[in-house]
Amino acid sequence: MTRGNRILLSCIYWAFVLYVFVPLILMVTMGFKDSKFIGFPIKSWTLDWYSGVFANAEVLSAFTYSLVIAVLSTLISVIVGTWIAVLLEGRKFWGRALIFGITVLPALVPGIISAIAFRIYARYLGIEPGMGAIIWSHAVHNVPFVVLVLMARLSTLPKSQTEAARDLGADPIIAFLRITLPYLAPAIMGASIFCLLLSFDDFVRSFFLGGYEPTLPVLIFAKLKSGMSPEINAIATVALVITAVLGIWAERFTRRLNKENG
Amino acid sequence: MTFEASVRTEHGGTAPKTADRTFWGRLANWAPYRVLAGLATASPRRQFVILAALPLVWVLTQHLGPMLQMLRVSLTDAYPVAPNVQQSFTFEHYMKFFQDSLFWMPFFRTLTFAGVFTFCTLILTYPVAYFLARHVSQKNRMLMLLMLLIPFWVGEIVRTYAIMILLGNTGAVNLLLKWLGFIDRPIPFMYTSFSMGVGIVYLTALYMMLPLYSALEKLPKSFNEAAADLGAGAWTRFRRVTLPLTIEGIASGCTLVFLISTGFYATPVLLGGPSTTVFAETIAGFFHVAGDQWPTGAAFATIMFLGALLITVTFQKIMNSLRKGDVR
């Protein structure tokens, strides 16, 4: 009975693995098809689509654009998120639960509604659609994730360490810079990679707050709307490789943190 | 780790170091810093105010602000306001929603789809999470879990495109079915609620699996063994021990997946057809044209947010009462 169960469950697991990997593998493979039409079977193969991506000015500029947006929005998210986490963790004050609720709100609002709300607010603030608006919306959207990661890390910092620093004559600012911040460093790094990823992958906010220049996902979407082609497969594969590498890197960080935290 | 390292280098050095020689010592004695730090840390109250000021301003203006502004715009008769025109308060944009089936049909369709897809995700990922938490050795478990995470780092658009290639008329599934001799002509999977479901489940599965996995992992094996000793069969053990004790994981996974599913825009546009228009597309339509339709769009977005919120809160309440021991 148990053995039968076990075999059945392991079949389900491997079927699930196939479900999550096969579509991506097929997409990468299709980029090698020597034809303009998407579809199986693939009779002849070519590297042209992939080599074409690196010569395509449109793709390269979208890629740089996405990257700059990701880096700048991450910087803002991490600074603000760290600040909020330090305020909220281990401190009791009136309205703390409410502030925490508002802090995680952007992460819970469904994508389209968040994009629309940002679009309206950007106009209210006088931010024109374009790079600034996208950076701002990504930064706000990613803050909750930074706060959650850093609060988890902060909760494992023994109070005695900062107290010892204070006893030895450090003022609160120096105690923060020399004790708390170094302790948080790996978590900040993990959260940063996670933010880079969220920003680089984001479609809906970039789409509604963008100007004429597309980010990489918006470019792929625009091309898809005018028809499928192996060229898109090659572009999408580039995006896939970047995000997968970033993701594996982020995982390594969180795994190391988990080990340290016990 | 870094802290210990820095302590070590400081005390391990050959030259005797006084507070003045280190960077931090110099900073602490630097006059401008002392004045500023003295001002900032004069009293615990002032320290707290300085620490809390930026977060408070940020969350109120940046996190809450967009939602409140959306609500405000949805209640005004025209936006942006033309010069010399008095802006007035109105509910007309909310009324519009009920007047046309073109508007409320996609709304209910979205909620129904999101509910069905959430349920499918639960059914699909529960055995996977159960297998990982119960039948895999501690050593392999992390590796097998992390392997599943890799595809989930990839963005929405790229993964949606991958599903388009999988399900197209000349896609892999049709090719396989033809090759096996089940069909002569390709099945038109694409641009239906089926393709949309496959895509959305594909995009959200992880958000369901992780809460389930952590709930199942926390559950001690001894509970099941005790139930078995008392004569409970496998099904009874699952229904009366495992399921009730993982209900928290189920509730948080379902809430998360439901909220995410209602918010998809690109996936329904690319994978759905004319008969599966979701509310996100309806809302987006008001923002493609400049300006004057924004209040209607804002009203619809507010309706959708409140609708999704109402459903998740009700769902959480039901799950909570189930958890408190109404399981038979």
Coordinates of C-alpha atoms in Angstrom, one line a residue:
Chain A
M1 CA 0.0 0.0 0.0
T2 CA 2.6 2.5 1.1
R3 CA 4.9 1.4 -1.6
G4 CA 2.3 1.7 -4.3
N5 CA 1.5 5.2 -3.0
R6 CA 5.1 6.1 -3.1
I7 CA 5.5 5.0 -6.7
L8 CA 2.3 6.8 -7.7
L9 CA 3.5 10.0 -6.0
S10 CA 6.9 9.9 -7.5
C11 CA 5.3 9.5 -11.0
I12 CA 3.2 12.6 -10.3
Y13 CA 6.4 14.5 -9.2
W14 CA 8.2 13.6 -12.4
A15 CA 5.2 14.4 -14.5
F16 CA 5.2 17.8 -12.8
V17 CA 8.9 18.2 -13.5
L18 CA 8.1 17.5 -17.2
Y19 CA 5.2 20.0 -17.1
V20 CA 7.4 22.8 -15.9
F21 CA 10.5 22.1 -18.0
V22 CA 9.2 20.8 -21.3
P23 CA 7.6 24.0 -22.5
L24 CA 10.8 25.9 -22.0
I25 CA 12.9 23.3 -23.6
L26 CA 10.7 23.2 -26.6
M27 CA 10.9 27.0 -26.8
V28 CA 14.6 27.0 -26.8
T29 CA 14.7 24.2 -29.4
M30 CA 12.3 26.0 -31.7
G31 CA 14.8 28.9 -32.0
F32 CA 17.1 26.5 -34.0
K33 CA 14.4 25.8 -36.6
D34 CA 15.5 26.8 -40.1
S35 CA 12.1 28.2 -41.2
K36 CA 10.0 31.2 -40.6
F37 CA 7.1 29.2 -39.3
I38 CA 6.8 28.0 -35.7
G39 CA 5.8 24.4 -35.4
F40 CA 6.9 20.8 -35.2
P41 CA 8.4 18.8 -36.7
I42 CA 11.8 20.6 -37.1
K43 CA 13.3 19.3 -40.4
S44 CA 16.4 21.5 -40.7
W45 CA 18.4 23.4 -38.2
T46 CA 20.1 26.8 -38.1
L47 CA 22.0 29.0 -35.7
D48 CA 21.0 32.2 -37.6
W49 CA 18.2 33.2 -35.2
Y50 CA 20.4 33.0 -32.2
S51 CA 23.4 34.8 -33.8
G52 CA 20.9 37.4 -35.2
V53 CA 19.8 38.4 -31.7
F54 CA 23.2 39.7 -30.8
A55 CA 23.3 41.9 -33.9
N56 CA 19.8 43.2 -33.4
A57 CA 19.9 46.8 -32.2
E58 CA 16.3 46.8 -31.1
V59 CA 16.9 43.8 -28.8
L60 CA 20.1 45.1 -27.4
S61 CA 18.7 48.5 -26.6
A62 CA 15.6 46.8 -24.9
F63 CA 18.0 44.6 -23.0
T64 CA 20.1 47.6 -21.7
Y65 CA 16.9 49.5 -20.9
S66 CA 15.5 46.6 -18.8
L67 CA 18.9 46.2 -17.1
V68 CA 19.2 49.9 -16.2
I69 CA 15.6 49.9 -14.9
A70 CA 16.2 46.8 -12.8
V71 CA 19.4 48.1 -11.2
L72 CA 18.1 51.5 -10.3
S73 CA 14.7 50.3 -9.0
T74 CA 16.5 47.6 -7.0
L75 CA 18.7 50.3 -5.4
I76 CA 15.7 52.3 -4.2
S77 CA 13.8 49.2 -3.0
V78 CA 16.7 47.9 -1.0
I79 CA 17.4 51.2 0.7
V80 CA 13.8 51.9 1.6
G81 CA 13.1 48.2 2.4
T82 CA 16.0 47.9 4.8
W83 CA 14.9 51.1 6.5
I84 CA 11.3 49.9 6.9
A85 CA 12.5 46.4 8.1
V86 CA 14.7 48.0 10.8
L87 CA 11.8 50.1 12.0
L88 CA 9.3 47.2 12.1
E89 CA 11.3 44.3 13.4
G90 CA 11.4 43.9 17.2
R91 CA 9.9 47.3 18.0
K92 CA 6.6 47.8 19.6
F93 CA 4.7 51.0 18.8
W94 CA 1.2 52.2 18.2
G95 CA 0.0 51.4 14.7
R96 CA 2.8 48.9 13.9
A97 CA 0.4 46.3 12.6
L98 CA -1.2 48.9 10.3
I99 CA 2.1 50.1 8.9
F100 CA 3.1 46.5 8.3
G101 CA -0.2 45.9 6.4
I102 CA 0.3 48.9 4.2
T103 CA 3.9 47.9 3.6
V104 CA 3.0 44.5 2.1
L105 CA 0.0 45.9 0.2
P106 CA 1.8 46.4 -3.1
A107 CA 2.7 42.7 -3.2
L108 CA -0.9 41.6 -2.7
V109 CA -2.7 43.8 -5.2
P110 CA -3.3 41.9 -8.4
G111 CA -1.0 42.9 -11.3
I112 CA -3.4 44.7 -13.5
I113 CA -4.8 46.8 -10.7
S114 CA -1.4 47.7 -9.4
A115 CA -0.4 48.8 -12.9
I116 CA -3.5 50.9 -13.3
A117 CA -3.1 52.5 -9.8
F118 CA 0.5 53.3 -10.6
R119 CA -0.4 54.8 -14.0
I120 CA -3.0 57.1 -12.3
Y121 CA -0.7 58.1 -9.5
A122 CA 2.2 58.8 -11.9
R123 CA 0.0 61.3 -13.7
Y124 CA -1.0 62.8 -10.3
L125 CA 2.7 63.2 -9.4
G126 CA 3.4 64.6 -12.8
I127 CA 5.8 61.7 -13.8
E128 CA 5.7 61.2 -17.6
P129 CA 5.4 57.6 -18.8
G130 CA 8.8 56.3 -19.5
M131 CA 11.9 55.1 -17.7
G132 CA 11.4 57.2 -14.6
A133 CA 7.8 56.0 -14.1
I134 CA 8.8 52.3 -14.7
I135 CA 11.7 52.6 -12.2
W136 CA 9.4 54.2 -9.6
S137 CA 6.7 51.6 -10.0
H138 CA 9.1 48.6 -9.8
A139 CA 10.8 50.2 -6.8
V140 CA 7.5 50.5 -4.9
H141 CA 6.3 47.1 -6.0
N142 CA 9.5 45.3 -4.8
V143 CA 9.8 47.0 -1.4
P144 CA 7.5 44.5 0.4
F145 CA 9.7 41.6 -0.7
V146 CA 12.8 43.3 0.7
V147 CA 11.1 44.1 4.0
L148 CA 9.9 40.5 4.5
V149 CA 13.3 38.9 3.7
L150 CA 15.2 41.4 6.0
M151 CA 12.7 41.2 8.8
A152 CA 13.2 37.4 8.9
R153 CA 17.0 37.9 9.0
L154 CA 16.8 40.7 11.6
S155 CA 14.7 38.5 13.9
T156 CA 17.7 36.1 14.3
L157 CA 20.2 38.8 15.3
P158 CA 20.8 38.4 19.1
K159 CA 20.0 41.7 20.9
S160 CA 23.1 41.2 23.0
Q161 CA 25.3 42.1 20.1
T162 CA 24.0 45.6 19.5
E163 CA 23.7 46.1 23.3
A164 CA 27.4 45.1 23.7
A165 CA 28.3 47.7 21.0
R166 CA 26.3 50.3 22.9
D167 CA 28.0 49.4 26.2
L168 CA 31.4 49.8 24.5
G169 CA 30.5 53.4 23.6
A170 CA 29.1 53.2 20.1
D171 CA 26.2 55.5 19.4
P172 CA 23.1 53.9 17.8
I173 CA 24.2 55.0 14.3
I174 CA 27.6 53.4 14.5
A175 CA 26.1 50.3 16.3
F176 CA 23.7 50.0 13.3
L177 CA 26.5 50.4 10.7
R178 CA 28.9 48.0 12.4
I179 CA 26.7 45.3 13.9
T180 CA 23.3 45.3 12.2
L181 CA 24.2 46.1 8.7
P182 CA 27.1 43.6 8.3
Y183 CA 24.7 41.0 9.8
L184 CA 22.1 41.9 7.3
A185 CA 24.5 42.0 4.3
P186 CA 23.9 38.5 2.9
A187 CA 20.1 38.9 3.2
I188 CA 20.4 42.3 1.5
M189 CA 22.3 40.7 -1.3
G190 CA 19.7 37.9 -1.7
A191 CA 16.9 40.4 -1.7
S192 CA 18.7 42.6 -4.3
I193 CA 19.0 39.7 -6.7
F194 CA 15.3 38.9 -6.1
C195 CA 14.4 42.5 -6.9
L196 CA 16.5 42.5 -10.0
L197 CA 14.7 39.4 -11.2
L198 CA 11.2 40.8 -10.4
S199 CA 12.0 44.0 -12.2
F200 CA 13.6 42.3 -15.2
D201 CA 10.6 39.9 -15.6
D202 CA 7.9 42.4 -15.0
F203 CA 5.6 43.0 -17.9
V204 CA 2.4 44.6 -16.7
R205 CA 3.8 47.7 -14.9
S206 CA 6.4 48.3 -17.7
F207 CA 3.7 48.0 -20.3
F208 CA 1.3 50.5 -18.7
L209 CA 4.0 53.0 -17.5
G210 CA 6.3 52.7 -20.4
G211 CA 6.9 55.3 -23.1
Y212 CA 7.9 54.5 -26.6
E213 CA 11.0 52.5 -25.6
P214 CA 10.1 48.9 -24.7
T215 CA 11.7 46.8 -22.0
L216 CA 12.6 43.3 -23.0
P217 CA 9.3 41.6 -21.9
V218 CA 7.3 44.4 -23.5
L219 CA 9.3 44.0 -26.8
I220 CA 8.7 40.2 -26.8
F221 CA 5.0 40.9 -26.2
A222 CA 4.7 43.4 -29.0
K223 CA 6.5 41.0 -31.4
L224 CA 4.2 38.1 -30.3
K225 CA 1.1 40.2 -31.1
S226 CA 2.2 40.5 -34.7
G227 CA 3.0 36.8 -35.1
M228 CA 5.2 34.0 -33.9
S229 CA 8.6 33.4 -35.4
P230 CA 11.8 31.6 -34.3
E231 CA 13.4 35.1 -33.9
I232 CA 11.2 35.6 -30.9
N233 CA 12.3 32.2 -29.5
A234 CA 15.9 33.3 -29.7
I235 CA 15.1 36.7 -27.9
A236 CA 13.0 34.9 -25.3
T237 CA 15.8 32.4 -24.7
V238 CA 18.2 35.2 -24.0
A239 CA 15.7 36.5 -21.4
L240 CA 15.3 33.0 -20.0
V241 CA 19.0 32.4 -19.6
I242 CA 19.5 35.7 -17.8
T243 CA 16.6 35.2 -15.3
A244 CA 17.5 31.5 -14.7
V245 CA 21.1 32.4 -13.9
L246 CA 20.0 35.2 -11.6
G247 CA 17.5 32.9 -10.0
I248 CA 20.0 30.1 -9.3
W249 CA 22.3 32.8 -7.8
A250 CA 19.5 34.0 -5.5
E251 CA 18.7 30.5 -4.4
R252 CA 22.4 29.9 -3.4
F253 CA 22.2 33.0 -1.2
T254 CA 19.0 32.1 0.5
R255 CA 20.2 28.5 1.0
R256 CA 23.4 29.8 2.7
L257 CA 21.2 32.1 4.9
N258 CA 19.0 29.2 5.9
K259 CA 22.0 27.2 6.9
E260 CA 23.4 30.0 9.1
N261 CA 20.0 30.6 10.7
G262 CA 19.9 26.9 11.5
Chain B
M1 CA 30.1 36.7 9.8
T2 CA 31.4 40.0 8.4
F3 CA 31.2 41.5 11.9
E4 CA 33.4 38.8 13.4
A5 CA 35.9 39.1 10.5
S6 CA 36.2 42.8 11.0
V7 CA 36.7 42.4 14.8
R8 CA 39.4 39.9 14.1
T9 CA 41.4 42.0 11.7
E10 CA 41.2 44.9 14.1
H11 CA 42.6 43.1 17.1
G12 CA 45.0 40.9 15.2
G13 CA 46.9 43.8 13.7
T14 CA 50.4 44.4 15.0
A15 CA 50.2 48.1 15.5
P16 CA 48.4 49.1 18.7
K17 CA 45.1 50.7 17.6
T18 CA 43.4 53.4 19.5
A19 CA 39.9 54.5 18.8
D20 CA 41.3 57.5 16.8
R21 CA 43.2 55.4 14.3
T22 CA 40.3 53.3 13.0
F23 CA 37.9 54.6 10.4
W24 CA 35.0 54.3 12.9
G25 CA 36.9 55.9 15.7
R26 CA 37.7 58.8 13.4
L27 CA 34.1 59.1 12.3
A28 CA 32.9 59.1 15.9
N29 CA 35.2 61.9 16.8
W30 CA 34.7 63.9 13.6
A31 CA 33.0 67.2 14.7
P32 CA 30.3 67.4 12.1
Y33 CA 29.3 63.8 12.7
R34 CA 29.2 64.4 16.4
V35 CA 27.0 67.3 16.1
L36 CA 24.6 65.5 13.8
A37 CA 24.6 62.2 15.7
G38 CA 24.2 64.2 19.0
L39 CA 21.1 65.9 17.6
A40 CA 19.7 62.7 16.1
T41 CA 20.1 60.5 19.1
A42 CA 19.5 63.1 21.9
S43 CA 16.5 61.2 23.2
P44 CA 14.9 57.8 22.5
R45 CA 11.9 59.7 21.3
R46 CA 13.8 61.7 18.8
Q47 CA 15.7 58.6 17.6
F48 CA 12.4 56.9 16.9
V49 CA 11.0 59.8 15.1
I50 CA 14.0 60.1 12.8
L51 CA 13.9 56.3 12.2
A52 CA 10.2 56.3 11.5
A53 CA 9.9 59.4 9.4
L54 CA 11.0 58.0 6.0
P55 CA 9.2 54.7 6.2
L56 CA 6.0 56.4 7.3
V57 CA 6.0 58.9 4.5
W58 CA 7.0 56.3 2.0
V59 CA 4.4 53.7 2.8
L60 CA 1.6 56.3 3.1
T61 CA 2.4 58.2 -0.1
Q62 CA 3.8 55.3 -2.3
H63 CA 2.0 52.2 -1.1
L64 CA -1.4 53.6 -0.1
G65 CA -1.3 56.7 -2.3
P66 CA -1.8 55.0 -5.7
M67 CA -4.8 53.0 -4.3
L68 CA -6.4 56.1 -2.8
Q69 CA -5.8 58.2 -5.9
M70 CA -7.4 55.4 -8.0
L71 CA -10.4 55.5 -5.7
R72 CA -10.6 59.3 -6.0
V73 CA -10.4 59.3 -9.8
S74 CA -13.1 56.7 -10.0
L75 CA -15.5 59.0 -8.1
T76 CA -14.9 62.1 -10.2
D77 CA -17.0 62.9 -13.3
A78 CA -14.0 63.7 -15.5
Y79 CA -10.3 63.2 -15.4
P80 CA -8.0 65.0 -16.0
V81 CA -9.9 68.1 -15.1
A82 CA -10.2 70.6 -17.8
P83 CA -9.3 74.2 -16.7
N84 CA -12.1 76.3 -15.4
V85 CA -14.4 73.3 -14.9
Q86 CA -15.7 72.3 -11.5
Q87 CA -14.9 68.7 -10.7
S88 CA -17.8 66.9 -9.2
F89 CA -18.4 63.7 -7.2
T90 CA -20.3 60.9 -9.0
F91 CA -21.1 57.2 -8.8
E92 CA -21.9 57.0 -12.5
H93 CA -18.8 55.0 -13.4
Y94 CA -19.7 52.3 -10.9
M95 CA -23.3 52.3 -12.3
K96 CA -21.9 51.7 -15.8
F97 CA -20.5 48.4 -14.7
F98 CA -24.0 46.9 -14.0
Q99 CA -25.6 48.3 -17.1
D100 CA -23.8 46.4 -19.7
S101 CA -23.1 42.6 -19.8
L102 CA -20.0 43.5 -21.8
F103 CA -18.6 44.8 -18.5
W104 CA -19.9 42.5 -15.8
M105 CA -19.6 39.2 -17.8
P106 CA -15.8 39.4 -18.0
F107 CA -15.8 40.3 -14.3
F108 CA -17.6 37.2 -13.2
R109 CA -15.7 35.2 -15.8
T110 CA -12.4 36.3 -14.3
L111 CA -13.5 35.4 -10.8
T112 CA -14.8 32.0 -11.9
F113 CA -11.7 31.3 -13.9
A114 CA -9.4 32.3 -11.1
G115 CA -11.3 30.1 -8.7
V116 CA -11.2 27.1 -11.0
F117 CA -7.5 27.6 -11.9
T118 CA -6.7 28.0 -8.2
F119 CA -8.4 24.7 -7.5
C120 CA -6.6 23.0 -10.3
T121 CA -3.3 24.3 -9.1
L122 CA -4.1 22.9 -5.6
I123 CA -5.0 19.5 -6.9
L124 CA -1.9 19.4 -9.1
T125 CA 0.7 20.6 -6.6
Y126 CA -0.5 18.9 -3.4
P127 CA 0.8 15.5 -4.4
V128 CA 4.0 17.0 -5.5
A129 CA 4.5 18.9 -2.2
Y130 CA 3.4 15.8 -0.3
F131 CA 5.9 13.6 -2.2
L132 CA 8.8 16.0 -1.5
A133 CA 8.0 16.5 2.2
R134 CA 7.2 12.9 3.0
H135 CA 8.9 10.5 0.6
V136 CA 12.2 12.1 -0.2
S137 CA 15.3 11.9 2.0
Q138 CA 16.4 15.1 3.7
K139 CA 19.5 15.2 1.5
N140 CA 17.7 15.1 -1.9
R141 CA 14.7 17.1 -0.8
M142 CA 16.3 20.5 -1.2
L143 CA 17.9 19.7 -4.5
M144 CA 14.6 18.3 -5.9
L145 CA 12.7 21.4 -4.7
L146 CA 15.3 23.9 -6.1
M147 CA 15.2 22.1 -9.4
L148 CA 11.5 22.9 -9.6
L149 CA 12.1 26.5 -8.8
I150 CA 14.4 27.2 -11.8
P151 CA 11.6 27.5 -14.4
F152 CA 9.6 29.8 -12.1
W153 CA 12.3 32.5 -12.2
V154 CA 11.6 33.0 -15.9
G155 CA 9.2 35.8 -16.7
E156 CA 5.5 35.8 -17.4
I157 CA 5.8 36.6 -21.1
V158 CA 8.5 34.0 -21.9
R159 CA 6.6 31.3 -20.2
T160 CA 3.3 32.2 -21.8
Y161 CA 5.1 32.0 -25.2
A162 CA 6.4 28.6 -24.2
I163 CA 2.8 27.4 -23.7
M164 CA 1.8 28.8 -27.0
I165 CA 4.4 26.6 -28.7
L166 CA 3.3 23.6 -26.7
L167 CA -0.3 23.9 -27.5
G168 CA -0.4 25.4 -31.0
N169 CA -2.0 23.5 -34.0
T170 CA 1.5 22.5 -35.0
G171 CA 2.6 22.3 -31.4
A172 CA 4.3 19.5 -29.5
V173 CA 1.1 18.1 -27.9
N174 CA -0.7 17.8 -31.2
L175 CA 2.3 16.3 -32.9
L176 CA 2.6 13.7 -30.1
L177 CA -1.1 12.8 -30.3
K178 CA -1.0 12.5 -34.1
W179 CA 2.1 10.4 -33.9
L180 CA 0.4 8.1 -31.4
G181 CA -2.5 7.8 -33.8
F182 CA -5.2 9.3 -31.5
I183 CA -6.1 12.1 -33.9
D184 CA -5.9 12.9 -37.6
R185 CA -6.4 16.6 -37.4
P186 CA -4.9 18.9 -34.8
I187 CA -7.1 19.8 -31.8
P188 CA -7.4 23.6 -31.6
F189 CA -6.2 24.0 -28.0
M190 CA -5.2 27.6 -28.4
Y191 CA -7.3 30.7 -27.8
T192 CA -9.7 28.8 -25.5
S193 CA -10.2 28.8 -21.7
F194 CA -8.2 25.5 -21.7
S195 CA -5.0 27.1 -23.1
M196 CA -5.5 30.0 -20.7
G197 CA -5.9 27.6 -17.8
V198 CA -2.7 25.6 -18.7
G199 CA -0.8 28.9 -18.9
I200 CA -2.1 30.4 -15.7
V201 CA -1.6 27.2 -13.7
Y202 CA 1.9 27.0 -15.2
L203 CA 2.6 30.5 -14.0
T204 CA 1.2 30.2 -10.5
A205 CA 2.0 26.6 -9.5
L206 CA 5.0 27.6 -7.4
Y207 CA 3.1 30.0 -5.2
M208 CA 0.8 27.1 -4.3
M209 CA 3.5 24.5 -3.9
L210 CA 5.8 26.4 -1.5
P211 CA 3.2 27.1 1.3
L212 CA 1.9 23.5 0.9
Y213 CA 5.4 22.1 1.2
S214 CA 6.3 24.1 4.3
A215 CA 3.0 23.1 6.0
L216 CA 3.6 19.4 5.1
E217 CA 7.2 19.5 6.2
K218 CA 6.3 20.9 9.6
L219 CA 3.8 18.1 10.2
P220 CA 5.4 15.4 12.4
K221 CA 5.4 11.9 10.9
S222 CA 4.4 10.5 14.3
F223 CA 0.9 11.9 14.0
N224 CA 0.3 9.7 11.0
E225 CA 1.9 6.7 12.7
A226 CA -0.3 7.2 15.8
A227 CA -3.4 7.3 13.5
A228 CA -2.2 4.1 11.8
D229 CA -1.7 2.4 15.2
L230 CA -5.2 3.3 16.1
G231 CA -6.4 1.5 13.0
A232 CA -6.9 4.3 10.5
G233 CA -6.5 3.4 6.8
A234 CA -4.4 5.5 4.4
W235 CA -7.4 7.5 3.2
T236 CA -8.7 8.2 6.7
R237 CA -5.3 9.2 7.8
F238 CA -5.0 11.7 5.0
R239 CA -8.5 13.1 5.5
R240 CA -8.5 13.3 9.3
V241 CA -4.8 14.0 10.1
T242 CA -2.8 15.4 7.1
L243 CA -5.5 17.5 5.4
P244 CA -6.8 19.3 8.5
L245 CA -3.3 20.0 9.8
T246 CA -2.1 21.5 6.5
I247 CA -5.2 23.7 6.0
E248 CA -3.2 26.8 6.8
G249 CA -0.8 26.1 4.0
I250 CA -3.8 25.4 1.7
A251 CA -5.4 28.6 2.7
S252 CA -2.4 30.8 2.1
G253 CA -1.5 29.1 -1.1
C254 CA -5.0 29.5 -2.5
T255 CA -5.3 33.1 -1.5
L256 CA -2.0 34.0 -3.1
V257 CA -2.7 32.1 -6.4
F258 CA -6.3 33.5 -6.6
L259 CA -5.1 37.1 -6.2
I260 CA -2.3 36.6 -8.8
S261 CA -4.6 34.8 -11.3
T262 CA -7.1 37.7 -11.2
G263 CA -4.3 40.1 -12.1
F264 CA -3.0 38.5 -15.3
Y265 CA -3.2 40.7 -18.3
A266 CA -0.6 39.5 -20.9
T267 CA -1.4 35.8 -20.5
P268 CA -5.1 36.0 -21.3
V269 CA -4.4 38.3 -24.2
L270 CA -1.9 35.9 -25.7
L271 CA -3.5 32.5 -24.8
G272 CA -7.2 33.4 -24.6
G273 CA -9.7 34.1 -27.4
P274 CA -12.7 36.4 -27.9
S275 CA -14.9 34.3 -25.8
T276 CA -12.6 34.3 -22.8
T277 CA -12.1 38.1 -22.4
V278 CA -11.1 38.7 -18.8
F279 CA -11.7 41.8 -16.7
A280 CA -8.1 42.8 -16.9
E281 CA -8.5 43.3 -20.7
T282 CA -11.7 45.3 -20.1
I283 CA -10.0 47.6 -17.6
A284 CA -6.9 48.0 -19.9
G285 CA -9.1 49.1 -22.7
F286 CA -10.0 52.3 -20.9
F287 CA -6.4 53.2 -20.6
H288 CA -5.3 52.7 -24.2
V289 CA -7.2 55.9 -25.1
A290 CA -5.9 59.1 -23.6
G291 CA -7.4 60.6 -20.5
D292 CA -11.2 60.8 -20.7
Q293 CA -12.0 57.2 -19.9
W294 CA -9.8 56.9 -16.9
P295 CA -12.5 57.4 -14.3
T296 CA -14.4 54.4 -15.7
G297 CA -11.2 52.3 -15.8
A298 CA -10.4 53.3 -12.2
A299 CA -13.9 52.4 -11.1
F300 CA -13.7 49.0 -12.7
A301 CA -10.3 48.4 -11.2
T302 CA -11.7 49.3 -7.8
I303 CA -14.6 46.9 -8.3
M304 CA -12.2 44.1 -9.2
F305 CA -10.0 44.8 -6.2
L306 CA -12.9 44.8 -3.8
G307 CA -14.4 41.7 -5.4
A308 CA -11.1 39.8 -5.2
L309 CA -10.6 41.0 -1.6
L310 CA -14.1 40.0 -0.6
I311 CA -13.7 36.5 -1.9
T312 CA -10.3 36.0 -0.3
V313 CA -11.4 37.3 3.1
T314 CA -14.5 35.0 3.0
F315 CA -12.3 32.1 2.0
Q316 CA -9.9 32.8 4.8
K317 CA -12.8 32.9 7.3
I318 CA -14.1 29.6 6.1
M319 CA -10.7 28.0 6.2
N320 CA -10.2 29.3 9.7
S321 CA -13.4 27.9 11.0
L322 CA -12.5 24.5 9.4
R323 CA -9.1 24.6 11.1
K324 CA -10.8 25.2 14.5
G325 CA -12.1 21.7 14.5
D326 CA -15.2 21.4 12.4
V327 CA -13.6 18.6 10.5
R328 CA -15.4 15.3 10.8

